[in-house]
Short mmCIF file of C-alpha atoms and ligand atoms in Angstrom, two decimals:
data_model
loop_
_atom_site.label_atom_id
_atom_site.label_comp_id
_atom_site.label_asym_id
_atom_site.label_seq_id
_atom_site.Cartn_x
_atom_site.Cartn_y
_atom_site.Cartn_z
CA MET U 1 0.00 0.00 0.00
CA ILE U 2 1.37 3.40 -1.05
CA ALA U 3 -0.40 6.31 0.67
CA SER U 4 -0.14 10.09 0.43
CA GLU U 5 -2.58 12.74 1.57
CA THR U 6 -4.18 13.01 -1.87
CA SER U 7 -4.10 9.41 -3.05
CA VAL U 8 -3.55 5.81 -2.02
CA ARG U 9 -2.86 2.64 -3.99
CA ILE U 10 -4.14 -0.66 -2.55
CA ASN U 11 -3.73 -3.97 -4.37
CA GLY U 12 -3.32 -2.21 -7.70
CA HIS U 13 -6.37 0.04 -7.22
CA GLU U 14 -5.97 3.81 -7.15
CA PHE U 15 -8.00 5.84 -4.63
CA THR U 16 -8.18 9.65 -4.39
CA GLN U 17 -9.01 11.75 -1.35
CA LEU U 18 -12.71 12.36 -0.69
CA LEU U 19 -12.58 13.74 2.88
CA SER U 20 -9.59 15.02 4.82
CA SER U 21 -9.10 14.14 8.49
CA THR U 22 -9.88 17.80 9.33
CA LYS U 23 -13.22 17.64 7.50
CA ILE U 24 -14.03 14.29 9.14
CA ARG U 25 -13.29 15.74 12.58
CA ARG U 26 -15.69 18.63 11.95
CA ILE U 27 -18.44 16.25 10.82
CA VAL U 28 -17.92 13.99 13.86
CA GLN U 29 -18.00 17.02 16.21
CA ARG U 30 -21.28 18.19 14.67
CA MET U 31 -22.79 14.71 15.03
CA GLY U 32 -21.60 14.62 18.64
CA ARG U 33 -23.46 17.85 19.37
CA GLU U 34 -26.65 16.64 17.63
CA ILE U 35 -26.63 13.29 19.43
CA SER U 36 -25.86 14.88 22.82
CA GLU U 37 -28.71 17.33 22.36
CA HIS U 38 -31.13 14.59 21.33
CA TYR U 39 -30.31 12.37 24.33
CA LYS U 40 -29.67 15.14 26.88
CA ASP U 41 -32.26 13.78 29.34
CA VAL U 42 -31.20 10.15 29.01
CA LYS U 43 -29.38 8.59 31.98
CA THR U 44 -27.28 6.18 29.91
CA LEU U 45 -27.00 5.86 26.15
CA HIS U 46 -26.20 2.36 24.93
CA ILE U 47 -23.92 2.67 21.93
CA VAL U 48 -23.73 -0.34 19.61
CA VAL U 49 -20.61 -0.26 17.44
CA VAL U 50 -20.83 -2.27 14.23
CA LEU U 51 -17.40 -3.84 13.81
CA SER U 52 -15.03 -3.55 12.19
CA GLY U 53 -15.73 -0.58 9.94
CA ALA U 54 -17.35 1.74 12.50
CA ALA U 55 -14.70 1.28 15.20
CA VAL U 56 -12.60 4.36 14.35
CA PHE U 57 -15.66 6.60 13.88
CA ALA U 58 -17.21 5.35 17.13
CA MET U 59 -14.11 5.98 19.24
CA ASP U 60 -13.89 9.55 17.94
CA LEU U 61 -17.63 10.18 18.26
CA ILE U 62 -18.03 9.04 21.87
CA ARG U 63 -15.42 11.61 22.91
CA GLU U 64 -17.70 14.32 21.47
CA LEU U 65 -20.70 13.19 23.54
CA SER U 66 -21.85 14.88 26.72
CA VAL U 67 -24.24 12.06 27.63
CA PRO U 68 -22.97 9.06 29.66
CA CYS U 69 -22.70 6.02 27.45
CA ARG U 70 -22.07 2.30 27.57
CA LEU U 71 -20.43 0.47 24.71
CA HIS U 72 -21.47 -2.74 22.97
CA PHE U 73 -19.71 -4.27 19.99
CA ILE U 74 -21.32 -6.33 17.26
CA ARG U 75 -19.44 -7.90 14.42
CA ALA U 76 -21.05 -7.59 11.00
CA SER U 77 -19.53 -8.80 7.80
CA SER U 78 -21.09 -8.65 4.38
CA TYR U 79 -18.32 -7.35 2.16
CA SER U 80 -15.77 -10.15 2.72
CA GLY U 81 -12.90 -8.36 1.02
CA THR U 82 -14.67 -7.25 -2.13
CA MET U 83 -16.17 -3.98 -3.35
CA ASN U 84 -19.73 -5.29 -3.49
CA SER U 85 -22.00 -6.44 -0.72
CA ASN U 86 -22.94 -10.10 -1.12
CA GLY U 87 -26.30 -9.23 0.43
CA GLN U 88 -26.02 -11.69 3.31
CA PRO U 89 -24.81 -9.89 6.41
CA GLU U 90 -23.78 -12.08 9.32
CA PHE U 91 -23.94 -10.93 12.94
CA ASP U 92 -22.69 -12.02 16.29
CA ILE U 93 -25.32 -10.49 18.65
CA PRO U 94 -25.25 -11.07 22.42
CA GLU U 95 -28.58 -11.67 24.15
CA MET U 96 -29.61 -8.59 26.14
CA ASP U 97 -32.59 -7.12 27.89
CA MET U 98 -32.62 -3.39 27.20
CA GLN U 99 -36.16 -2.66 28.41
CA GLY U 100 -36.44 1.06 29.18
CA GLU U 101 -32.97 1.73 27.72
CA HIS U 102 -31.97 3.85 24.72
CA VAL U 103 -29.85 2.24 22.03
CA LEU U 104 -27.90 4.03 19.29
CA VAL U 105 -26.30 1.91 16.57
CA LEU U 106 -23.16 3.38 15.00
CA GLU U 107 -22.30 2.51 11.41
CA ASP U 108 -19.45 3.78 9.27
CA LEU U 109 -21.42 3.77 6.04
CA ILE U 110 -24.89 2.87 4.84
CA ASP U 111 -24.72 1.60 1.28
CA THR U 112 -27.76 -0.42 0.13
CA GLY U 113 -29.02 -0.53 3.72
CA THR U 114 -29.24 -4.34 3.79
CA THR U 115 -26.85 -4.65 6.73
CA ILE U 116 -28.52 -2.06 8.95
CA ILE U 117 -32.07 -3.24 8.13
CA GLU U 118 -31.18 -6.82 9.07
CA LEU U 119 -29.29 -5.72 12.19
CA THR U 120 -32.16 -3.48 13.33
CA LYS U 121 -34.57 -6.41 12.97
CA ARG U 122 -32.32 -8.58 15.13
CA LEU U 123 -31.83 -5.85 17.77
CA LYS U 124 -35.60 -5.50 18.24
CA THR U 125 -35.31 -8.61 20.45
CA TRP U 126 -33.49 -6.38 22.98
CA ARG U 127 -36.83 -4.55 23.53
CA ALA U 128 -35.14 -1.17 23.98
CA ALA U 129 -37.22 1.95 24.67
CA SER U 130 -35.66 3.49 21.55
CA LEU U 131 -33.42 2.18 18.79
CA ARG U 132 -31.81 4.67 16.44
CA ILE U 133 -29.08 4.62 13.81
CA ALA U 134 -26.19 7.03 13.29
CA ALA U 135 -23.88 6.71 10.29
CA LEU U 136 -20.86 8.77 9.34
CA LEU U 137 -21.64 8.35 5.63
CA ALA U 138 -24.64 7.31 3.54
CA LYS U 139 -25.14 6.72 -0.17
CA PRO U 140 -28.77 7.87 -0.71
CA GLU U 141 -28.73 7.01 -4.43
CA VAL U 142 -28.48 3.29 -3.65
CA MET U 143 -29.86 3.20 -0.10
CA SER U 144 -33.18 1.45 0.53
CA THR U 145 -36.00 3.79 1.53
CA ASP U 146 -36.68 1.42 4.45
CA VAL U 147 -33.63 2.80 6.25
CA SER U 148 -34.44 5.44 8.79
CA LEU U 149 -31.25 7.27 9.60
CA ALA U 150 -31.62 9.43 12.70
CA PHE U 151 -28.12 10.96 12.46
CA CYS U 152 -26.04 11.19 9.28
CA GLY U 153 -22.61 12.79 8.94
CA LEU U 154 -22.51 13.23 5.19
CA THR U 155 -24.20 11.84 2.09
CA ILE U 156 -21.88 10.74 -0.71
CA PRO U 157 -22.33 9.43 -4.26
CA PRO U 158 -22.31 5.63 -4.69
CA VAL U 159 -18.52 5.30 -4.85
CA PHE U 160 -16.38 2.75 -3.01
CA VAL U 161 -14.41 4.34 -0.16
CA VAL U 162 -11.56 3.34 2.17
CA GLY U 163 -9.87 4.80 5.22
CA TYR U 164 -10.93 5.99 8.67
CA GLY U 165 -11.85 2.44 9.66
CA MET U 166 -13.19 1.34 6.29
CA ASP U 167 -11.26 -1.29 4.39
CA PHE U 168 -10.58 -2.75 1.01
CA GLY U 169 -9.80 -6.42 1.61
CA GLU U 170 -8.89 -5.62 5.25
CA MET U 171 -6.44 -2.94 4.11
CA GLY U 172 -6.61 0.82 4.56
CA ARG U 173 -8.49 0.99 7.87
CA GLU U 174 -5.67 2.95 9.54
CA LEU U 175 -5.68 5.79 6.99
CA PRO U 176 -6.68 9.12 8.65
CA HIS U 177 -8.40 10.47 5.52
CA ILE U 178 -11.23 8.89 3.49
CA TYR U 179 -10.43 8.03 -0.12
CA GLN U 180 -12.71 7.07 -3.00
CA LEU U 181 -11.98 4.57 -5.75
CA HIS U 182 -10.53 6.43 -8.67
CA ILE U 183 -12.10 5.42 -11.97
CA ALA U 184 -9.99 6.07 -15.06
CA MET U 185 -11.72 7.50 -18.17
CA ASN U 186 -11.42 4.25 -20.18
CA GLU U 187 -12.76 2.18 -17.24
CA GLU U 188 -15.68 4.58 -16.82
CA LYS U 189 -16.72 3.95 -20.43
CA GLN U 190 -16.80 0.21 -19.87
CA TRP U 191 -19.17 0.67 -16.91
CA GLU U 192 -21.74 2.74 -18.82
P1 5GP M 1 -25.03 -2.22 2.97
O1 5GP M 1 -25.56 -3.45 3.65
O2 5GP M 1 -25.69 -0.96 3.44
O3 5GP M 1 -25.05 -2.34 1.47
O4 5GP M 1 -23.49 -2.14 3.31
C1 5GP M 1 -23.12 -1.64 4.52
C2 5GP M 1 -21.81 -2.18 5.03
O5 5GP M 1 -20.88 -2.37 4.01
C3 5GP M 1 -21.25 -1.14 5.98
O6 5GP M 1 -21.21 -1.73 7.24
C4 5GP M 1 -19.90 -0.80 5.47
O7 5GP M 1 -18.96 -1.19 6.42
C5 5GP M 1 -19.73 -1.61 4.21
N1 5GP M 1 -19.57 -0.69 3.07
C6 5GP M 1 -20.55 -0.11 2.34
N2 5GP M 1 -20.05 0.68 1.39
C7 5GP M 1 -18.70 0.62 1.56
C8 5GP M 1 -17.61 1.28 0.89
O8 5GP M 1 -17.75 2.09 -0.03
N3 5GP M 1 -16.37 0.98 1.38
C9 5GP M 1 -16.15 0.10 2.39
N4 5GP M 1 -14.89 -0.10 2.77
N5 5GP M 1 -17.15 -0.51 3.05
C10 5GP M 1 -18.41 -0.24 2.63
MG1 MG M 2 -19.63 -1.84 8.39
#
């Protein structure tokens, strides 16, 4: 992997910068304020981090919150090293009784929405008083209308991205900026 601030090359694929770490920080700070305001009267906010992609976002976001929170981690995998979702997300969900509690699920990115829709269905068994979703990024052009996103950092076009926790074949998660797959002119033609 060869990385610079403006571009990164992973396994022969060229990515160009979409969001700088400075811009990401501003977005995360704004989300932190919105979430804190929304849950200001809540005693404890139960944060569910969808691993692995949302881990970096979640650890930055919780430090912007002024509401006490507890952390829960759920592993979800649907991309298995490729650039397309295989449509069959798998989860490892602990059994919990969250009656009367408020749950906020943190996702790095909502693409088609399949993962979050399936996860939300499964989390209903926790019987929480409220269950909301916050995502750093969303791709509204491809996202199912069944997704109800309570907090969204930024909407982006349906491009494949890496960095800030998000991977391409388990690579690139440590990058501080977010990069998008660079499509060369001749490749673009083939995709039309
Ligand atoms: P969905 O089920 O909404 O189609 O896909 C959501 C999951 O796939 C997210 O948890 C996210 O981690 C991953 N994902 C979606 N789009 C991208 C992308 O552009 N880049 C990477 N690295 N992961 C993505
Ligand atoms: Mg994810």
